[in-house]
Amino acid sequence: MLDTATRLFSEQGVGFTTIAQIAAAAGVTSAMVHYYFTNRDTLLDAIVDERLAPTVQFVWGPVTEASSDDPFEMVDAHIGRLFVIAEQMPWLPSLWMQDNLCEGGLLHKRMEKHLPFEKSALFIKLIKRAQRKGIVNRKIDALLLVNSLFTLVMTPLATSQFAGRFPGATTVTRPMLERHVKALVTGGMRPLDAGPRR
């Protein structure tokens, strides 16, 4: 039922998906959904706790104090893990887009308690430290970089069906997109006066 609910939420939006639709798609009765999930709020809480929250810990795993040795490697690993979860949960990019575009984002609000504020603060500190050392482009805003990484991965995946409509467009594969995002970000992180990195 959770798998069905997340799929429908990603396709239709959380606010436009009813318990009756979830039940029908899962092949059960609405009463059965209510038996396991007392109401809509309980269902949303379960999706966040059992499907979304565990991914947060996984994605932020590479961010440690030791990452200061190579901020490029830290960012590269972070992007790689975002693609891993997007592949394991193909509904996630669309669900993220749907929830963020809807006023009040019901899942976004519930995710706030799971956000890794300590990890993101460490990420920002490490990027700023690397900027002071001249390793990372000083024009980059470390805080915005946190949001940019997630957006650069999720937005193209959520809108992939539209990308093929451009003249001369080819099918965008995950490896192609991952290479593109990593090159775009790590290239932009290089100081303007730096030579090419190996």
PDB file of C-alpha atoms in Angstrom:
ATOM      1  CA  MET A   1       0.000   0.000   0.000  1.00  0.00           C
ATOM      2  CA  LEU A   2       2.879   2.369   0.727  1.00  0.00           C
ATOM      3  CA  ASP A   3       4.430   1.600  -2.653  1.00  0.00           C
ATOM      4  CA  THR A   4       1.121   2.256  -4.378  1.00  0.00           C
ATOM      5  CA  ALA A   5       0.542   5.458  -2.433  1.00  0.00           C
ATOM      6  CA  THR A   6       3.991   6.862  -3.245  1.00  0.00           C
ATOM      7  CA  ARG A   7       3.535   6.028  -6.931  1.00  0.00           C
ATOM      8  CA  LEU A   8       0.141   7.732  -7.106  1.00  0.00           C
ATOM      9  CA  PHE A   9       1.376  10.713  -5.131  1.00  0.00           C
ATOM     10  CA  SER A  10       4.251  11.128  -7.585  1.00  0.00           C
ATOM     11  CA  GLU A  11       1.901  10.896 -10.583  1.00  0.00           C
ATOM     12  CA  GLN A  12      -1.040  12.941  -9.342  1.00  0.00           C
ATOM     13  CA  GLY A  13       0.224  14.943  -6.384  1.00  0.00           C
ATOM     14  CA  VAL A  14      -0.445  14.308  -2.714  1.00  0.00           C
ATOM     15  CA  GLY A  15      -3.396  16.681  -2.536  1.00  0.00           C
ATOM     16  CA  PHE A  16      -5.158  15.132  -5.521  1.00  0.00           C
ATOM     17  CA  THR A  17      -4.848  11.489  -4.488  1.00  0.00           C
ATOM     18  CA  THR A  18      -7.591   9.959  -2.378  1.00  0.00           C
ATOM     19  CA  ILE A  19      -7.544   6.956  -0.073  1.00  0.00           C
ATOM     20  CA  ALA A  20     -10.124   5.333  -2.371  1.00  0.00           C
ATOM     21  CA  GLN A  21      -7.755   5.682  -5.350  1.00  0.00           C
ATOM     22  CA  ILE A  22      -4.889   4.194  -3.368  1.00  0.00           C
ATOM     23  CA  ALA A  23      -7.064   1.282  -2.267  1.00  0.00           C
ATOM     24  CA  ALA A  24      -8.284   0.575  -5.807  1.00  0.00           C
ATOM     25  CA  ALA A  25      -4.765   0.697  -7.259  1.00  0.00           C
ATOM     26  CA  ALA A  26      -3.463  -1.585  -4.488  1.00  0.00           C
ATOM     27  CA  GLY A  27      -6.316  -4.050  -4.989  1.00  0.00           C
ATOM     28  CA  VAL A  28      -7.720  -3.630  -1.473  1.00  0.00           C
ATOM     29  CA  THR A  29     -10.672  -1.869   0.088  1.00  0.00           C
ATOM     30  CA  SER A  30     -10.610   1.611   1.571  1.00  0.00           C
ATOM     31  CA  ALA A  31     -11.432  -0.026   4.906  1.00  0.00           C
ATOM     32  CA  MET A  32      -8.229  -2.056   4.635  1.00  0.00           C
ATOM     33  CA  VAL A  33      -6.166   1.110   4.067  1.00  0.00           C
ATOM     34  CA  HIS A  34      -7.829   2.724   7.085  1.00  0.00           C
ATOM     35  CA  TYR A  35      -7.133  -0.404   9.130  1.00  0.00           C
ATOM     36  CA  TYR A  36      -3.378  -0.039   8.641  1.00  0.00           C
ATOM     37  CA  PHE A  37      -3.325   3.739   8.423  1.00  0.00           C
ATOM     38  CA  THR A  38      -5.969   5.374  10.555  1.00  0.00           C
ATOM     39  CA  ASN A  39      -6.196   8.427   8.324  1.00  0.00           C
ATOM     40  CA  ARG A  40      -4.389  10.299   5.575  1.00  0.00           C
ATOM     41  CA  ASP A  41      -1.949  11.920   8.020  1.00  0.00           C
ATOM     42  CA  THR A  42      -0.891   8.521   9.365  1.00  0.00           C
ATOM     43  CA  LEU A  43      -0.282   7.312   5.812  1.00  0.00           C
ATOM     44  CA  LEU A  44       1.869  10.361   5.007  1.00  0.00           C
ATOM     45  CA  ASP A  45       3.829   9.901   8.234  1.00  0.00           C
ATOM     46  CA  ALA A  46       4.511   6.261   7.310  1.00  0.00           C
ATOM     47  CA  ILE A  47       5.770   7.232   3.833  1.00  0.00           C
ATOM     48  CA  VAL A  48       8.154   9.773   5.339  1.00  0.00           C
ATOM     49  CA  ASP A  49       9.372   7.507   8.160  1.00  0.00           C
ATOM     50  CA  GLU A  50       9.706   4.283   6.157  1.00  0.00           C
ATOM     51  CA  ARG A  51      10.515   5.472   2.621  1.00  0.00           C
ATOM     52  CA  LEU A  52      11.983   8.978   2.666  1.00  0.00           C
ATOM     53  CA  ALA A  53      13.794   9.484   5.976  1.00  0.00           C
ATOM     54  CA  PRO A  54      16.212   6.523   5.556  1.00  0.00           C
ATOM     55  CA  THR A  55      17.411   7.972   2.251  1.00  0.00           C
ATOM     56  CA  VAL A  56      18.530  11.169   3.985  1.00  0.00           C
ATOM     57  CA  GLN A  57      21.059   9.342   6.138  1.00  0.00           C
ATOM     58  CA  PHE A  58      22.358   7.436   3.130  1.00  0.00           C
ATOM     59  CA  VAL A  59      22.806  10.504   0.908  1.00  0.00           C
ATOM     60  CA  TRP A  60      24.663  12.486   3.564  1.00  0.00           C
ATOM     61  CA  GLY A  61      26.951   9.597   4.539  1.00  0.00           C
ATOM     62  CA  PRO A  62      30.020  10.889   2.631  1.00  0.00           C
ATOM     63  CA  VAL A  63      29.988  14.207   4.510  1.00  0.00           C
ATOM     64  CA  THR A  64      32.478  13.813   7.364  1.00  0.00           C
ATOM     65  CA  GLU A  65      35.226  15.927   8.874  1.00  0.00           C
ATOM     66  CA  ALA A  66      37.705  13.861   6.849  1.00  0.00           C
ATOM     67  CA  SER A  67      36.019  15.115   3.669  1.00  0.00           C
ATOM     68  CA  SER A  68      37.963  18.360   4.016  1.00  0.00           C
ATOM     69  CA  ASP A  69      40.913  16.542   2.414  1.00  0.00           C
ATOM     70  CA  ASP A  70      39.069  16.535  -0.919  1.00  0.00           C
ATOM     71  CA  PRO A  71      35.823  18.553  -1.164  1.00  0.00           C
ATOM     72  CA  PHE A  72      35.496  17.512  -4.819  1.00  0.00           C
ATOM     73  CA  GLU A  73      35.382  13.855  -3.828  1.00  0.00           C
ATOM     74  CA  MET A  74      32.810  14.642  -1.124  1.00  0.00           C
ATOM     75  CA  VAL A  75      30.523  16.388  -3.621  1.00  0.00           C
ATOM     76  CA  ASP A  76      31.072  13.676  -6.232  1.00  0.00           C
ATOM     77  CA  ALA A  77      30.051  10.979  -3.719  1.00  0.00           C
ATOM     78  CA  HIS A  78      27.039  13.018  -2.591  1.00  0.00           C
ATOM     79  CA  ILE A  79      25.795  13.336  -6.181  1.00  0.00           C
ATOM     80  CA  GLY A  80      26.410   9.638  -6.792  1.00  0.00           C
ATOM     81  CA  ARG A  81      24.263   8.686  -3.812  1.00  0.00           C
ATOM     82  CA  LEU A  82      21.449  10.950  -4.990  1.00  0.00           C
ATOM     83  CA  PHE A  83      21.400   9.015  -8.255  1.00  0.00           C
ATOM     84  CA  VAL A  84      21.430   5.710  -6.359  1.00  0.00           C
ATOM     85  CA  ILE A  85      18.293   6.569  -4.389  1.00  0.00           C
ATOM     86  CA  ALA A  86      16.609   7.955  -7.501  1.00  0.00           C
ATOM     87  CA  GLU A  87      17.248   4.620  -9.222  1.00  0.00           C
ATOM     88  CA  GLN A  88      16.043   2.598  -6.225  1.00  0.00           C
ATOM     89  CA  MET A  89      12.936   4.780  -5.891  1.00  0.00           C
ATOM     90  CA  PRO A  90      12.054   5.961  -9.424  1.00  0.00           C
ATOM     91  CA  TRP A  91       8.976   7.761  -8.098  1.00  0.00           C
ATOM     92  CA  LEU A  92      11.074  10.032  -5.844  1.00  0.00           C
ATOM     93  CA  PRO A  93      11.989  12.804  -8.350  1.00  0.00           C
ATOM     94  CA  SER A  94       8.372  13.270  -9.446  1.00  0.00           C
ATOM     95  CA  LEU A  95       7.106  13.063  -5.876  1.00  0.00           C
ATOM     96  CA  TRP A  96       9.632  15.699  -4.810  1.00  0.00           C
ATOM     97  CA  MET A  97       8.572  17.952  -7.704  1.00  0.00           C
ATOM     98  CA  GLN A  98       4.854  17.463  -7.071  1.00  0.00           C
ATOM     99  CA  ASP A  99       5.165  18.126  -3.345  1.00  0.00           C
ATOM    100  CA  ASN A 100       7.335  21.216  -3.768  1.00  0.00           C
ATOM    101  CA  LEU A 101       5.060  22.731  -6.397  1.00  0.00           C
ATOM    102  CA  CYS A 102       1.966  22.236  -4.243  1.00  0.00           C
ATOM    103  CA  GLU A 103       1.278  24.979  -1.742  1.00  0.00           C
ATOM    104  CA  GLY A 104       2.049  23.749   1.753  1.00  0.00           C
ATOM    105  CA  GLY A 105       3.946  20.597   0.590  1.00  0.00           C
ATOM    106  CA  LEU A 106       2.525  17.981   2.982  1.00  0.00           C
ATOM    107  CA  LEU A 107       5.522  15.655   2.736  1.00  0.00           C
ATOM    108  CA  HIS A 108       8.065  18.480   2.806  1.00  0.00           C
ATOM    109  CA  LYS A 109       6.729  19.668   6.167  1.00  0.00           C
ATOM    110  CA  ARG A 110       6.985  16.166   7.606  1.00  0.00           C
ATOM    111  CA  MET A 111      10.542  15.750   6.322  1.00  0.00           C
ATOM    112  CA  GLU A 112      11.802  18.761   8.264  1.00  0.00           C
ATOM    113  CA  LYS A 113      12.350  16.718  11.427  1.00  0.00           C
ATOM    114  CA  HIS A 114      14.527  14.294   9.455  1.00  0.00           C
ATOM    115  CA  LEU A 115      16.703  16.876   7.726  1.00  0.00           C
ATOM    116  CA  PRO A 116      20.389  16.444   8.641  1.00  0.00           C
ATOM    117  CA  PHE A 117      21.088  19.964   9.848  1.00  0.00           C
ATOM    118  CA  GLU A 118      24.372  18.913  11.483  1.00  0.00           C
ATOM    119  CA  LYS A 119      25.569  17.237   8.293  1.00  0.00           C
ATOM    120  CA  SER A 120      24.533  20.141   6.075  1.00  0.00           C
ATOM    121  CA  ALA A 121      26.223  22.590   8.469  1.00  0.00           C
ATOM    122  CA  LEU A 122      29.403  20.493   8.268  1.00  0.00           C
ATOM    123  CA  PHE A 123      29.142  20.395   4.465  1.00  0.00           C
ATOM    124  CA  ILE A 124      28.903  24.193   4.344  1.00  0.00           C
ATOM    125  CA  LYS A 125      31.814  24.559   6.771  1.00  0.00           C
ATOM    126  CA  LEU A 126      34.021  22.247   4.703  1.00  0.00           C
ATOM    127  CA  ILE A 127      33.230  24.061   1.456  1.00  0.00           C
ATOM    128  CA  LYS A 128      33.975  27.432   3.070  1.00  0.00           C
ATOM    129  CA  ARG A 129      37.218  26.072   4.501  1.00  0.00           C
ATOM    130  CA  ALA A 130      38.244  24.893   1.031  1.00  0.00           C
ATOM    131  CA  GLN A 131      37.347  28.310  -0.370  1.00  0.00           C
ATOM    132  CA  ARG A 132      39.616  30.033   2.143  1.00  0.00           C
ATOM    133  CA  LYS A 133      42.432  27.703   1.083  1.00  0.00           C
ATOM    134  CA  GLY A 134      41.813  28.593  -2.555  1.00  0.00           C
ATOM    135  CA  ILE A 135      40.782  25.038  -3.437  1.00  0.00           C
ATOM    136  CA  VAL A 136      37.145  25.890  -4.263  1.00  0.00           C
ATOM    137  CA  ASN A 137      35.775  28.817  -6.253  1.00  0.00           C
ATOM    138  CA  ARG A 138      35.074  31.639  -3.797  1.00  0.00           C
ATOM    139  CA  LYS A 139      32.087  32.850  -5.834  1.00  0.00           C
ATOM    140  CA  ILE A 140      30.119  29.734  -4.944  1.00  0.00           C
ATOM    141  CA  ASP A 141      27.642  30.112  -2.101  1.00  0.00           C
ATOM    142  CA  ALA A 142      28.109  27.048   0.102  1.00  0.00           C
ATOM    143  CA  LEU A 143      24.524  27.108   1.371  1.00  0.00           C
ATOM    144  CA  LEU A 144      23.069  27.320  -2.124  1.00  0.00           C
ATOM    145  CA  LEU A 145      25.328  24.479  -3.206  1.00  0.00           C
ATOM    146  CA  VAL A 146      23.489  22.147  -0.812  1.00  0.00           C
ATOM    147  CA  ASN A 147      20.163  22.832  -2.554  1.00  0.00           C
ATOM    148  CA  SER A 148      21.703  22.913  -6.015  1.00  0.00           C
ATOM    149  CA  LEU A 149      23.018  19.352  -5.796  1.00  0.00           C
ATOM    150  CA  PHE A 150      19.593  17.900  -5.018  1.00  0.00           C
ATOM    151  CA  THR A 151      17.848  20.047  -7.613  1.00  0.00           C
ATOM    152  CA  LEU A 152      20.343  19.281 -10.389  1.00  0.00           C
ATOM    153  CA  VAL A 153      19.696  15.569  -9.926  1.00  0.00           C
ATOM    154  CA  MET A 154      15.961  15.471  -9.225  1.00  0.00           C
ATOM    155  CA  THR A 155      14.629  18.061 -11.677  1.00  0.00           C
ATOM    156  CA  PRO A 156      15.971  16.430 -14.890  1.00  0.00           C
ATOM    157  CA  LEU A 157      14.773  13.017 -13.686  1.00  0.00           C
ATOM    158  CA  ALA A 158      11.317  14.358 -12.827  1.00  0.00           C
ATOM    159  CA  THR A 159      10.974  16.101 -16.200  1.00  0.00           C
ATOM    160  CA  SER A 160      12.711  13.519 -18.389  1.00  0.00           C
ATOM    161  CA  GLN A 161       9.564  12.909 -20.456  1.00  0.00           C
ATOM    162  CA  PHE A 162       9.720  16.506 -21.707  1.00  0.00           C
ATOM    163  CA  ALA A 163      13.427  16.483 -22.551  1.00  0.00           C
ATOM    164  CA  GLY A 164      12.881  14.127 -25.475  1.00  0.00           C
ATOM    165  CA  ARG A 165      10.635  16.660 -27.204  1.00  0.00           C
ATOM    166  CA  PHE A 166      13.466  19.054 -28.018  1.00  0.00           C
ATOM    167  CA  PRO A 167      14.717  18.900 -31.636  1.00  0.00           C
ATOM    168  CA  GLY A 168      17.703  16.592 -31.906  1.00  0.00           C
ATOM    169  CA  ALA A 169      17.252  15.333 -28.336  1.00  0.00           C
ATOM    170  CA  THR A 170      18.450  11.863 -27.492  1.00  0.00           C
ATOM    171  CA  THR A 171      17.360   9.588 -24.681  1.00  0.00           C
ATOM    172  CA  VAL A 172      19.030  10.724 -21.483  1.00  0.00           C
ATOM    173  CA  THR A 173      20.330   7.789 -19.486  1.00  0.00           C
ATOM    174  CA  ARG A 174      21.204   7.818 -15.810  1.00  0.00           C
ATOM    175  CA  PRO A 175      24.977   7.423 -16.437  1.00  0.00           C
ATOM    176  CA  MET A 176      24.853  10.286 -18.964  1.00  0.00           C
ATOM    177  CA  LEU A 177      23.011  12.571 -16.564  1.00  0.00           C
ATOM    178  CA  GLU A 178      25.241  11.613 -13.632  1.00  0.00           C
ATOM    179  CA  ARG A 179      28.390  12.424 -15.646  1.00  0.00           C
ATOM    180  CA  HIS A 180      26.844  15.716 -16.708  1.00  0.00           C
ATOM    181  CA  VAL A 181      25.870  16.815 -13.190  1.00  0.00           C
ATOM    182  CA  LYS A 182      29.223  15.826 -11.699  1.00  0.00           C
ATOM    183  CA  ALA A 183      31.146  17.642 -14.449  1.00  0.00           C
ATOM    184  CA  LEU A 184      28.924  20.705 -14.146  1.00  0.00           C
ATOM    185  CA  VAL A 185      29.241  20.960 -10.374  1.00  0.00           C
ATOM    186  CA  THR A 186      32.868  20.004  -9.867  1.00  0.00           C
ATOM    187  CA  GLY A 187      33.870  22.124 -12.864  1.00  0.00           C
ATOM    188  CA  GLY A 188      32.060  25.102 -11.384  1.00  0.00           C
ATOM    189  CA  MET A 189      33.705  24.467  -8.024  1.00  0.00           C
ATOM    190  CA  ARG A 190      37.184  24.942  -9.459  1.00  0.00           C
ATOM    191  CA  PRO A 191      38.774  28.319  -8.767  1.00  0.00           C
ATOM    192  CA  LEU A 192      38.649  30.530 -11.847  1.00  0.00           C
ATOM    193  CA  ASP A 193      42.440  30.668 -12.086  1.00  0.00           C
ATOM    194  CA  ALA A 194      42.943  26.945 -11.591  1.00  0.00           C
ATOM    195  CA  GLY A 195      44.137  24.646 -14.326  1.00  0.00           C
ATOM    196  CA  PRO A 196      42.238  21.496 -15.279  1.00  0.00           C
ATOM    197  CA  ARG A 197      41.934  18.885 -12.528  1.00  0.00           C
ATOM    198  CA  ARG A 198      42.948  15.336 -13.212  1.00  0.00           C
TER     199      ARG A 198
END
